[in-house]
Coordinates of C-alpha atoms and ligand atoms in Angstrom, one line a residue:
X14 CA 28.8 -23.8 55.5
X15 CA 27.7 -26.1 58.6
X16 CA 29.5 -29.0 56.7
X17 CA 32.8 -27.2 55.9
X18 CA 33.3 -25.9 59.9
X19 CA 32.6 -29.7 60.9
X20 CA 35.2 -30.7 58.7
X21 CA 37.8 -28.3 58.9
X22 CA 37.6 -28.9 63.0
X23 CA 37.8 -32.8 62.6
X24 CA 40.7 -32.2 60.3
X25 CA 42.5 -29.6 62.8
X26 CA 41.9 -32.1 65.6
X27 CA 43.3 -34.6 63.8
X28 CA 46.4 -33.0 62.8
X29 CA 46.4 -32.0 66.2
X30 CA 46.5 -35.2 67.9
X31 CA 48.9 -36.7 65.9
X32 CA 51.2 -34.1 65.8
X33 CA 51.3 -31.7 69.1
X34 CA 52.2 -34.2 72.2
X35 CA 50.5 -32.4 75.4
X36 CA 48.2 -30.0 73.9
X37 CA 45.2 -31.0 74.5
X38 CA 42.8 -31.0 71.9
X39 CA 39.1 -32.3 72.6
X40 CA 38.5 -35.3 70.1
X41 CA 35.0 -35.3 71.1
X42 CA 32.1 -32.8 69.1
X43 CA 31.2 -31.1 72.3
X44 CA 34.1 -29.0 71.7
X45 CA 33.9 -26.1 73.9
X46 CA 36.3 -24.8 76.3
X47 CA 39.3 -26.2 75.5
X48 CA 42.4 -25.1 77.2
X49 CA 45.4 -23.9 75.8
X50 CA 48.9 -23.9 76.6
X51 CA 50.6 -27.1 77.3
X52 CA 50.7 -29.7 80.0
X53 CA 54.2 -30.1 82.6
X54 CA 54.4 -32.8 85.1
X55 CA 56.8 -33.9 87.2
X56 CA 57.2 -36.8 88.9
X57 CA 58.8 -37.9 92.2
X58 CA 60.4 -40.8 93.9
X59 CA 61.9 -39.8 97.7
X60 CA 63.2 -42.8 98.7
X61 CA 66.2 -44.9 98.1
X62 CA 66.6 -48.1 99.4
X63 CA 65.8 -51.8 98.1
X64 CA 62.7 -51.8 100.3
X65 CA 61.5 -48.9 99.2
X66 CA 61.3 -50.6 95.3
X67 CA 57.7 -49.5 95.2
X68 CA 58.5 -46.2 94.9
X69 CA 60.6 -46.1 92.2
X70 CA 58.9 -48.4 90.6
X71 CA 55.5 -46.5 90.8
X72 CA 57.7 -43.4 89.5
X73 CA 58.9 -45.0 86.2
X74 CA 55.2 -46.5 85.2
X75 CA 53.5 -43.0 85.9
X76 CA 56.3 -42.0 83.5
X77 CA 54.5 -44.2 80.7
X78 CA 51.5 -43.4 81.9
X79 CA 52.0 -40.0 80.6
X80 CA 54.3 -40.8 77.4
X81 CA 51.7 -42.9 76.1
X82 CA 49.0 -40.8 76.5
X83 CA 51.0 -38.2 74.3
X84 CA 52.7 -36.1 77.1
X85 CA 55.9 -34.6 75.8
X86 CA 59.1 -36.1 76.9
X87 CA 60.6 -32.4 77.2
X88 CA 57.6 -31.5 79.4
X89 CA 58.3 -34.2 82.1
X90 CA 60.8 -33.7 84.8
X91 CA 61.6 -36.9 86.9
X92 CA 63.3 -37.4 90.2
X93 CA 64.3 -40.6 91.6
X94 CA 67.4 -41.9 93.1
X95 CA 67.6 -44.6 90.5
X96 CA 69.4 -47.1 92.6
X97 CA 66.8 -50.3 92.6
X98 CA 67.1 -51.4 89.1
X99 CA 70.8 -52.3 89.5
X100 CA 70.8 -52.9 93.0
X101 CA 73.1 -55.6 93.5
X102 CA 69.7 -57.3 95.3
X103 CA 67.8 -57.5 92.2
X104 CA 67.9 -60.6 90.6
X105 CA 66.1 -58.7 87.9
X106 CA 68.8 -56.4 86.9
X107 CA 68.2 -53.6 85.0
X108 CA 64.4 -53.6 85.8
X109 CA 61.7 -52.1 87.7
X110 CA 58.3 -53.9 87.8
X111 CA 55.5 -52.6 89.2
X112 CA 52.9 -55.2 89.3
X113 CA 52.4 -59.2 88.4
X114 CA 51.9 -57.9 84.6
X115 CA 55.9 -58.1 84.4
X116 CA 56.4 -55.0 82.2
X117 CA 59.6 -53.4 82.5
X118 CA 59.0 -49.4 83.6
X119 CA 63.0 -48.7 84.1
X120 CA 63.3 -49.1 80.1
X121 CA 62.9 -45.5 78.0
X122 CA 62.4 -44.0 82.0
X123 CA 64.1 -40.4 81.4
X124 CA 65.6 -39.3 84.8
X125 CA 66.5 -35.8 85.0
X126 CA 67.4 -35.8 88.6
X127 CA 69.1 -39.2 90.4
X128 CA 71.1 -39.9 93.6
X129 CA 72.0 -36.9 95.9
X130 CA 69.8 -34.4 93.4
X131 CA 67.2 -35.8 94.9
X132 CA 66.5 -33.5 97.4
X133 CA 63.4 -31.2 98.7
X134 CA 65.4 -27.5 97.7
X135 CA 65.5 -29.0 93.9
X136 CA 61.8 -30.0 93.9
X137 CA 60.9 -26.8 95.1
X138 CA 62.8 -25.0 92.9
X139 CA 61.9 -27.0 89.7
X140 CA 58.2 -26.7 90.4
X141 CA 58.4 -23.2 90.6
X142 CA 60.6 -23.3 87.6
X143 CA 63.7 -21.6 89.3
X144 CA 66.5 -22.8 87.1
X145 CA 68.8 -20.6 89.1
X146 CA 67.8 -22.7 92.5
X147 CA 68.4 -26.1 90.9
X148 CA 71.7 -27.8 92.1
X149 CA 73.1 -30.7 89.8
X150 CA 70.6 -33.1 87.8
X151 CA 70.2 -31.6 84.0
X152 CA 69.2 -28.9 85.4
X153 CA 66.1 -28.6 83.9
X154 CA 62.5 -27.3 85.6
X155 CA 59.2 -27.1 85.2
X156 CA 58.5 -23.9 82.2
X157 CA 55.2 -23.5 82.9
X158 CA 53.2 -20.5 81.8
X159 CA 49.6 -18.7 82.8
X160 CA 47.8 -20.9 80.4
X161 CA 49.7 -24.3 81.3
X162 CA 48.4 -27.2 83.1
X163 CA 51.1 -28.6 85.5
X164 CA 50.9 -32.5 86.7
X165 CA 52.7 -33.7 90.0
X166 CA 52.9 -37.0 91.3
X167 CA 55.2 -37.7 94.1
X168 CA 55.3 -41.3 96.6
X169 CA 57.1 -41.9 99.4
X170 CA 57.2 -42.0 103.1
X171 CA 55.2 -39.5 105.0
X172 CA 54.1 -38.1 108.5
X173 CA 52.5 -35.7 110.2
X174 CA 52.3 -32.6 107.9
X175 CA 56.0 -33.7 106.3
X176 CA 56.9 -35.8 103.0
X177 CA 60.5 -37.4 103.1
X178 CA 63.6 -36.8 100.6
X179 CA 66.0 -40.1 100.5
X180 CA 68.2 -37.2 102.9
X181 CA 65.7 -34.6 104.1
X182 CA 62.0 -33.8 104.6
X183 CA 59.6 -31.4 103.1
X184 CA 56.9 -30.2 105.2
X185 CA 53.3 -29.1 104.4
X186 CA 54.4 -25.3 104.8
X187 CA 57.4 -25.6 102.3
X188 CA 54.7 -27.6 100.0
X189 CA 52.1 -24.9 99.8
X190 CA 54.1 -22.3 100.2
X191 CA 55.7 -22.9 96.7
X192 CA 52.1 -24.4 95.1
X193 CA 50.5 -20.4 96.4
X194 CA 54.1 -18.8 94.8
X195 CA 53.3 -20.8 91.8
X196 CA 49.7 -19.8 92.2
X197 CA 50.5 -15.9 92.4
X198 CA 53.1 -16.2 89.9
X199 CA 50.5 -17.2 87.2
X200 CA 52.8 -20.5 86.5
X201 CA 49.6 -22.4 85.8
X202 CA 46.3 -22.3 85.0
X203 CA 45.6 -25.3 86.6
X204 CA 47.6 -27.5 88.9
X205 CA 46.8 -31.2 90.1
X206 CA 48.6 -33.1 92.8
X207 CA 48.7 -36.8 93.5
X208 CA 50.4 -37.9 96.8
X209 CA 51.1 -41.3 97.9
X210 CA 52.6 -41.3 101.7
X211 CA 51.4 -42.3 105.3
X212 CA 49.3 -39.6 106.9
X213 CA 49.4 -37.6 103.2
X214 CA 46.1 -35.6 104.3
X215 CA 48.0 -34.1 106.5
X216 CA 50.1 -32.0 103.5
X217 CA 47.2 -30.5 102.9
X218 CA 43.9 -30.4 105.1
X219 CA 43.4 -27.0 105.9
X220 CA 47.1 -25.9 104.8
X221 CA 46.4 -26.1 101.0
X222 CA 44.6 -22.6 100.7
X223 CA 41.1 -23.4 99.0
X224 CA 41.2 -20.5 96.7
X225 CA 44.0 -21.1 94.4
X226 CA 44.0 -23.4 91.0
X227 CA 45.5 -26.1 92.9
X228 CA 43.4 -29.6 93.0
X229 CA 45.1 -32.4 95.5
X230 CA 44.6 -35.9 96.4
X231 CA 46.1 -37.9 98.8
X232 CA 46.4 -41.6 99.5
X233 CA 45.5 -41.2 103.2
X234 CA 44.0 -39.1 105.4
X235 CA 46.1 -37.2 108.0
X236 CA 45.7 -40.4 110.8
X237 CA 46.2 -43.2 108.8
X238 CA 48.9 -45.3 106.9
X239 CA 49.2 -45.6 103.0
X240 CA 49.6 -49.0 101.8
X241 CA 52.0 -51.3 99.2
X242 CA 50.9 -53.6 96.8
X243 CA 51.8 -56.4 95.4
X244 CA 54.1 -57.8 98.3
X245 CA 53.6 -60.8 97.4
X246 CA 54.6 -61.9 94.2
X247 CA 56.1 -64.1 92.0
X248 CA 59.5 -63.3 92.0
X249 CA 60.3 -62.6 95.8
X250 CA 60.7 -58.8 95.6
X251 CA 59.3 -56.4 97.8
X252 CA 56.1 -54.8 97.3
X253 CA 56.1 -53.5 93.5
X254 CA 54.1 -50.9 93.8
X255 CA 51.6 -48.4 96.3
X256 CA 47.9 -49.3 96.8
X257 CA 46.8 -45.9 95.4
X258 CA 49.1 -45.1 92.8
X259 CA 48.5 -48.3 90.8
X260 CA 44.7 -47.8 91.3
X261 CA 45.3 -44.3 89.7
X262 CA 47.8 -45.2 87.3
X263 CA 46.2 -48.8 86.8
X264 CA 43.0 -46.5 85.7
X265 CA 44.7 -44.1 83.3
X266 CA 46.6 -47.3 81.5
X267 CA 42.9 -48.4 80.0
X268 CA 40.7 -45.4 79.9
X269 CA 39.9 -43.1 77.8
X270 CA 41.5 -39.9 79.7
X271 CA 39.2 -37.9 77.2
X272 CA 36.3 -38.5 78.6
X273 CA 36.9 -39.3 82.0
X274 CA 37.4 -36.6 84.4
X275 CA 39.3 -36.1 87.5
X276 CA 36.8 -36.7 89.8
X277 CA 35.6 -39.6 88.1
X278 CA 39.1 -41.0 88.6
X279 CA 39.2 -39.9 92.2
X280 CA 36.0 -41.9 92.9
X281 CA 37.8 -45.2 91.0
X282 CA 40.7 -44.3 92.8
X283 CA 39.1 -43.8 96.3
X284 CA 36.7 -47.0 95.9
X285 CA 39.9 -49.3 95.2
X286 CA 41.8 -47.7 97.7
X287 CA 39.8 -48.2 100.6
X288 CA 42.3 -50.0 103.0
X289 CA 42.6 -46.0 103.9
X290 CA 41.2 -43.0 102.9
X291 CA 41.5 -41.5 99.6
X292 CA 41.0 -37.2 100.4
X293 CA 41.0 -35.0 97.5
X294 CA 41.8 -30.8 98.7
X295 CA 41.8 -27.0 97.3
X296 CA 39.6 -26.2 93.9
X297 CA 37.3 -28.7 93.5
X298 CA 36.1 -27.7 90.2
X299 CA 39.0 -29.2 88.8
X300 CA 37.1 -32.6 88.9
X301 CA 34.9 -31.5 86.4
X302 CA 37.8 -31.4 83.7
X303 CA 38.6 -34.5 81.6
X304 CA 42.2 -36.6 83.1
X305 CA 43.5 -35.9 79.7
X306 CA 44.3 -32.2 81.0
X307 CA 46.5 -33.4 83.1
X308 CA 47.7 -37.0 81.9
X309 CA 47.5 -36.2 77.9
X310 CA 45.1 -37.1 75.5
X311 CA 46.4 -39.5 73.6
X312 CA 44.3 -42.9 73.1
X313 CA 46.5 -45.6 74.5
X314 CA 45.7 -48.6 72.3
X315 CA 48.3 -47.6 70.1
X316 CA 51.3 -47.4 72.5
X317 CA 49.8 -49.2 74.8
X318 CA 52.3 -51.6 77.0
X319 CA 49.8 -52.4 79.5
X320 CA 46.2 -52.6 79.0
X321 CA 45.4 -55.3 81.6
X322 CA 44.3 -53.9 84.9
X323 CA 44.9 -56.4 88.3
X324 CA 42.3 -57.4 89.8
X325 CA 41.1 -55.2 92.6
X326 CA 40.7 -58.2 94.8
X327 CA 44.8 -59.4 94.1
X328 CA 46.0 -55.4 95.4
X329 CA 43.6 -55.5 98.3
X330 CA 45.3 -59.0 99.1
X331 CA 48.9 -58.3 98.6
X332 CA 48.4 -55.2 100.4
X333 CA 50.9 -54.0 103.3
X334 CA 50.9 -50.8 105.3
X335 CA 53.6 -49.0 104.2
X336 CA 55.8 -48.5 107.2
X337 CA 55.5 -52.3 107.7
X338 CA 57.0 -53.8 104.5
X339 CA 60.2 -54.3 105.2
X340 CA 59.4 -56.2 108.5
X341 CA 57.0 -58.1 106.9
X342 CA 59.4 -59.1 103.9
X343 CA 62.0 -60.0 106.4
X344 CA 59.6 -62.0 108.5
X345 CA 58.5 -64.3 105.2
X346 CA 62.1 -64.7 104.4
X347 CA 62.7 -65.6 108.4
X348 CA 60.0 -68.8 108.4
X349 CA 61.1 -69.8 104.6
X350 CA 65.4 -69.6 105.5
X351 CA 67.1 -73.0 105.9
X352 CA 70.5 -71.1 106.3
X353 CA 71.5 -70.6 109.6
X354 CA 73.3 -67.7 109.1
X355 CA 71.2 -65.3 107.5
X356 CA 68.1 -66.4 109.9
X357 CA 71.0 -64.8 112.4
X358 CA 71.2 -61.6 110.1
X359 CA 66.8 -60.8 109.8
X360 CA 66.9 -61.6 113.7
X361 CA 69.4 -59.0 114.4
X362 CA 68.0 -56.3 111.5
X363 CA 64.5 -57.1 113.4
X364 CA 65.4 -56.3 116.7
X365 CA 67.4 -53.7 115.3
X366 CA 64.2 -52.3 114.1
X367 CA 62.4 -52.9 116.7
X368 CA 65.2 -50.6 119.2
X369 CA 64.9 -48.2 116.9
X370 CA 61.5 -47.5 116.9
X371 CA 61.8 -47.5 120.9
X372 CA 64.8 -44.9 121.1
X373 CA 62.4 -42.4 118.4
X374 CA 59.4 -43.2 121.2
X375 CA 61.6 -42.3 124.0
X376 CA 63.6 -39.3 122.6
X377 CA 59.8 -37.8 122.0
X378 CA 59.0 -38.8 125.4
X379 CA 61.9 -36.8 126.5
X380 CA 60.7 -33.6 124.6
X381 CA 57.7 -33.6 125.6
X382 CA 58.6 -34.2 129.8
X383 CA 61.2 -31.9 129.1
X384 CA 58.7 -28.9 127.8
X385 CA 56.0 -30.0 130.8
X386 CA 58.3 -30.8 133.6
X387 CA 57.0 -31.5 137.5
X388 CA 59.4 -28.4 138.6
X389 CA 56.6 -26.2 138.4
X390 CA 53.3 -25.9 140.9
X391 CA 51.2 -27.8 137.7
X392 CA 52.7 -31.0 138.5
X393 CA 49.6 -32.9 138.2
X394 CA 48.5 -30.6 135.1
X395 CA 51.8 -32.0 133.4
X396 CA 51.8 -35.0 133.9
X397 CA 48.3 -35.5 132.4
X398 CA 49.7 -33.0 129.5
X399 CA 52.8 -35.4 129.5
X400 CA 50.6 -38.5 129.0
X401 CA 48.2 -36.7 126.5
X402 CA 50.5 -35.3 124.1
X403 CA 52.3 -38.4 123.4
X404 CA 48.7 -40.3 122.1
X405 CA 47.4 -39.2 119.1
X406 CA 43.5 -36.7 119.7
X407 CA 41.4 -35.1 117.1
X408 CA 43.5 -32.3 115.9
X409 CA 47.2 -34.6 115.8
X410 CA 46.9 -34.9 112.4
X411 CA 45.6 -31.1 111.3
X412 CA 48.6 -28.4 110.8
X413 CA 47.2 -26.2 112.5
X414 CA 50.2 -24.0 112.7
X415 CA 52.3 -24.9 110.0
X416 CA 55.0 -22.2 110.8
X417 CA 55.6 -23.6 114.2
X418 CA 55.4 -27.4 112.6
X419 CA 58.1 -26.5 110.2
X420 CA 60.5 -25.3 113.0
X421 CA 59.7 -27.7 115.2
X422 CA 60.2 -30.7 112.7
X423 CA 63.3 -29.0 111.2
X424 CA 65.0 -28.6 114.7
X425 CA 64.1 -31.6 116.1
X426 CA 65.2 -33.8 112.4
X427 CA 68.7 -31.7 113.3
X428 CA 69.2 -32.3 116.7
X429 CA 67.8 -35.2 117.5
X430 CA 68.1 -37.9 114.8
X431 CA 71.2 -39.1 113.8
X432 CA 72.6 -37.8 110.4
X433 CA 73.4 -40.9 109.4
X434 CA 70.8 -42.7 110.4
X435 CA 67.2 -42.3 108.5
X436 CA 64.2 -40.6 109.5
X437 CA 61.7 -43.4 108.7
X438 CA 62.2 -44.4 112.5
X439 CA 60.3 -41.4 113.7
X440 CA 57.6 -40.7 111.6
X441 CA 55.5 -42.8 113.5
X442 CA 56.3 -40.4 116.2
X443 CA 56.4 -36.5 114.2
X444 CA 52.8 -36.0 115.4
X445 CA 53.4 -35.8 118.7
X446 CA 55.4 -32.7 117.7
X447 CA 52.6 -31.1 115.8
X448 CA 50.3 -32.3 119.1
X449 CA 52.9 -29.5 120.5
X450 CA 52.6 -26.7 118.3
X451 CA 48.6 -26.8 118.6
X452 CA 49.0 -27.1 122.3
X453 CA 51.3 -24.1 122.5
X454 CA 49.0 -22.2 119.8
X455 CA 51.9 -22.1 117.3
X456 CA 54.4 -20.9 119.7
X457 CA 57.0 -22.5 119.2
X458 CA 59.7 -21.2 121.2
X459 CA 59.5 -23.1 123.9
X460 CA 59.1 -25.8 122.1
X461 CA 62.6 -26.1 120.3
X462 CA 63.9 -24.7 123.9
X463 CA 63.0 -28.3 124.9
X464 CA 64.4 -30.1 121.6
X465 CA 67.6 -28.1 122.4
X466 CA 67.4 -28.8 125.8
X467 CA 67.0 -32.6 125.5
X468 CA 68.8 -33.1 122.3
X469 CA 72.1 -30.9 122.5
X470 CA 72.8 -29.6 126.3
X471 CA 71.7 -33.3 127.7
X472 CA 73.6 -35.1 124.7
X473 CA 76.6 -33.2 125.0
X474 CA 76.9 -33.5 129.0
Ligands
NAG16 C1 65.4 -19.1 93.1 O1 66.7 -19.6 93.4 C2 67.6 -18.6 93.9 C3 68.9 -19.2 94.1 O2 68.9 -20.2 95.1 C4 67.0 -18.1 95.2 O3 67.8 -17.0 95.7 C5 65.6 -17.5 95.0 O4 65.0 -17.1 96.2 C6 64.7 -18.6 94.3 N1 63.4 -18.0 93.9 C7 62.3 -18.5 94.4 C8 61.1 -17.9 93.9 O5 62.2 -19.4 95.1
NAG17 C1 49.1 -17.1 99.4 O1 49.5 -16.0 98.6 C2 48.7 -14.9 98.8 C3 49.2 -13.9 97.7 O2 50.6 -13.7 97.8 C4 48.9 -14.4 100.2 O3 48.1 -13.2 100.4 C5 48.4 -15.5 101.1 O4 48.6 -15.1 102.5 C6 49.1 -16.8 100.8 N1 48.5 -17.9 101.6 C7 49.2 -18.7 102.3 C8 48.4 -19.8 103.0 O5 50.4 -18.7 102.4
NAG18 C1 37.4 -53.1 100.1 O1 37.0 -53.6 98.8 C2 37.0 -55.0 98.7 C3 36.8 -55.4 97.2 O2 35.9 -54.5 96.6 C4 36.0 -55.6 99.6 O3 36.0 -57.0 99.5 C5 36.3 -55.2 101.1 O4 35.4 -55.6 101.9 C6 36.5 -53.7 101.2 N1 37.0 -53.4 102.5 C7 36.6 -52.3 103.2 C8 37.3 -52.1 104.5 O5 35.6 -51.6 102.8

């Protein structure tokens, strides 16, 4: 009787396994509370740009990552603008590395959303599985149900309480908003996020509501720069990939995801990742379940591409923060240049860079001066307020009022940056905004009276 259960469990897992692609069936004789219901992920690139390779790149191996470990294709949604494999600047065409094992993620990459569709209203609206909300791409969302486990993984540039889109911005409000919709909505039984961007804490430290099925980890803390890998490398392109997601995905490429569980990878993850600070947020119960929930459960010797980790040592070492790589690329093409003419061409993107940065400095000066002006009987008050809110204090990186933050950032993204020109120049700078919004105790009317103020009435004089 004993015998026959054994064996009729060993033969239903094994028919299981080789069969049903993201159900997760426990291979080991524990057994016990396996879930059921199937696993979703999607997966997000937000950038476009050759600097920005990383991103893609880290995109199109967490894409493996998954495969291999026996995720269904159909279960995987991917976003990435999908313009660095045949950039005309890769002398690699066709192909996205992302690390000095020279495997080629772009090949078998499904991408379900590219160019323009990239954009925060579609991720939204395919992780809450709103077909009706999605605009171009397939069209096709995450179908999660009650008893589903749903996977996201999204790198790019970040800042105070926001996450950038290659043309807009999410913000931490817009973020949980949809993860507690979701939540409410029974979409998931479990949920786990993975964010690679600068300041990434700050998407979720006390924003993320703590009792929902949501589990979230992010490259950094809310104060601090994530980092690039590889920068330097063999075949002179930018950095290949993001300290943290190759740890993670690194990891997952040569375990067993059966038997490892998420907080086991969080502590790998967090230990190689300490040129910031790996935070993990919300239901922390979730570390107690095996990776394989939420990366598949497939053994990867038999797919595998990759089974060679980096050394830890080699990341650390190649390692750039991430709002510096493109200075620091040009600068090591500067002192290796014999040609006249394109030394001329990094000197002029440099100081171009370099103005930039000082105009987003200045137009937040402005805000600021402009909300605590000396026209009042405060004077001195002000200008200490003026001085203060421009440096970053304890709370500059906590949300502490994301309904004022999202205003706030949303105004000032539309009034004072240049359309055509990117937002990366003033993330450095978006947490003097939210320094604002806890100042004013979430009031923000005053607030975008000032952007409005500085940024329209004073432009258009
Ligand atoms: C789904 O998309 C439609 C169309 O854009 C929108 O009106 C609706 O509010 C969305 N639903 C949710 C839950 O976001
Ligand atoms: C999350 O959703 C619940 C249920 O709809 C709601 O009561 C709560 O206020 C929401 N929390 C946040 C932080 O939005
Ligand atoms: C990070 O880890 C590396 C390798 O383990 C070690 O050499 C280095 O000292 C660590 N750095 C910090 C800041 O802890």
């Amino acid at each position: 009787m004993r015998l026959m259960v054994v064996l009729s469990i060993g033969l239903l897992a094994m028919a299981a396994a080789g069969s049903v692609y993201g159900r997760y069936r426990s291979s080991s004789s524990e057994g016990g509370d396996e879930p059921d219901g199937e696993l979703w992920a999607l997966l997000v690139a937000g950038s476009n740009g050759w600097y920005n390779y990383r991103h893609q790149a880290d995109v199109a191996h967490s894409y493996h990552v998954l495969k291999a470990h026996g995720v269904k294709e159909e279960n995987i949604v991917t976003m990435m603008y999908d313009d660095i494999a045949n950039n005309p600047a890769n002398t690699y065409k066709g192909k996205l590395f992302n690390g000095p094992n020279w495997v080629d993620y772009y090949e078998g990459v499904n991408i379900d959303y590219r160019g323009d569709d990239v954009n925060s209203e579609n991720f939204l609206n395919i992780l809450k599985g709103n077909s009706s909300g999605v605009r171009g791409g397939n069209g096709r969302v995450i179908e999660s149900g009650p008893d589903d486990r749903v996977f996201v993984y999204f790198t790019d540039h970040g800042a105070v309480g926001l996450i950038s889109f290659p043309d807009d911005i999410l913000t931490t409000k817009s973020l949980n908003d949809a993860l507690n919709w979701s939540n409410k909505n029974k979409r998931f039984a479990d949920l786990v996020f993975y964010l690679e961007a600068c300041e990434s804490g700050s998407m979720f430290e006390r924003v993320l509501p703590s009792n929902i099925n949501v589990y979230a980890v992010s490259a950094a803390n809310g104060k601090e720069s994530s980092w690039g890998t590889y920068c330097e490398n063999d075949r002179h392109l930018p950095c290949l990939g993001d300290l943290f997601s190759v740890s993670w995905m690194e990891d997952s490429d040569v375990e067993d995801l059966t038997t490892e569980t998420v907080g086991q990878q969080f502590k790998i993850v967090q230990k190689e990742t300490n040129k910031s600070h790996v935070c993990h947020f919300g239901k922390m119960k979730t570390e107690q379940d095996p990776v394989s929930w939420f990366q598949g459960a497939d053994k990867l010797s038999k797919h595998a591409r990759n089974t060679q980790r980096t050394s830890v040592h080699h990341r650390l070492e190649t390692a750039v923060p991430s709002r510096e790589v493109e200075i620091q690329y040009l600068k090591k093409i500067l002192l290796q240049t014999n040609d006249a003419d394109e030394a001329e061409i990094i000197r002029d993107r440099l100081e171009e860079i370099k103005m930039k940065h000082a105009h987003a400095r200045r137009t937040m000066k402005r805000v600021v001066s402009e909300l605590y002006d000396d026209n009042e009987d405060t004077l001195t008050e002000n200008t200490k307020r003026r001085v203060f809110y421009m440096e970053k204090n304890e709370e500059s990186s906590i949300v502490n009022y994301p309904e004022c933050h999202h205003k706030v950032v949303h105004t000032f993204r539309r009034l004072c940056v240049n359309p055509t020109e990117d937002m990366e120049y003033f993330m450095p700078y978006i947490f003097v905004l939210n320094n604002l919004c806890n100042a004013e105790a979430g009031r923000s009317h005053d607030i975008m009276e000032a952007i409005i103020e500085q940024c329209l009435v004073k432009e258009i004089d």
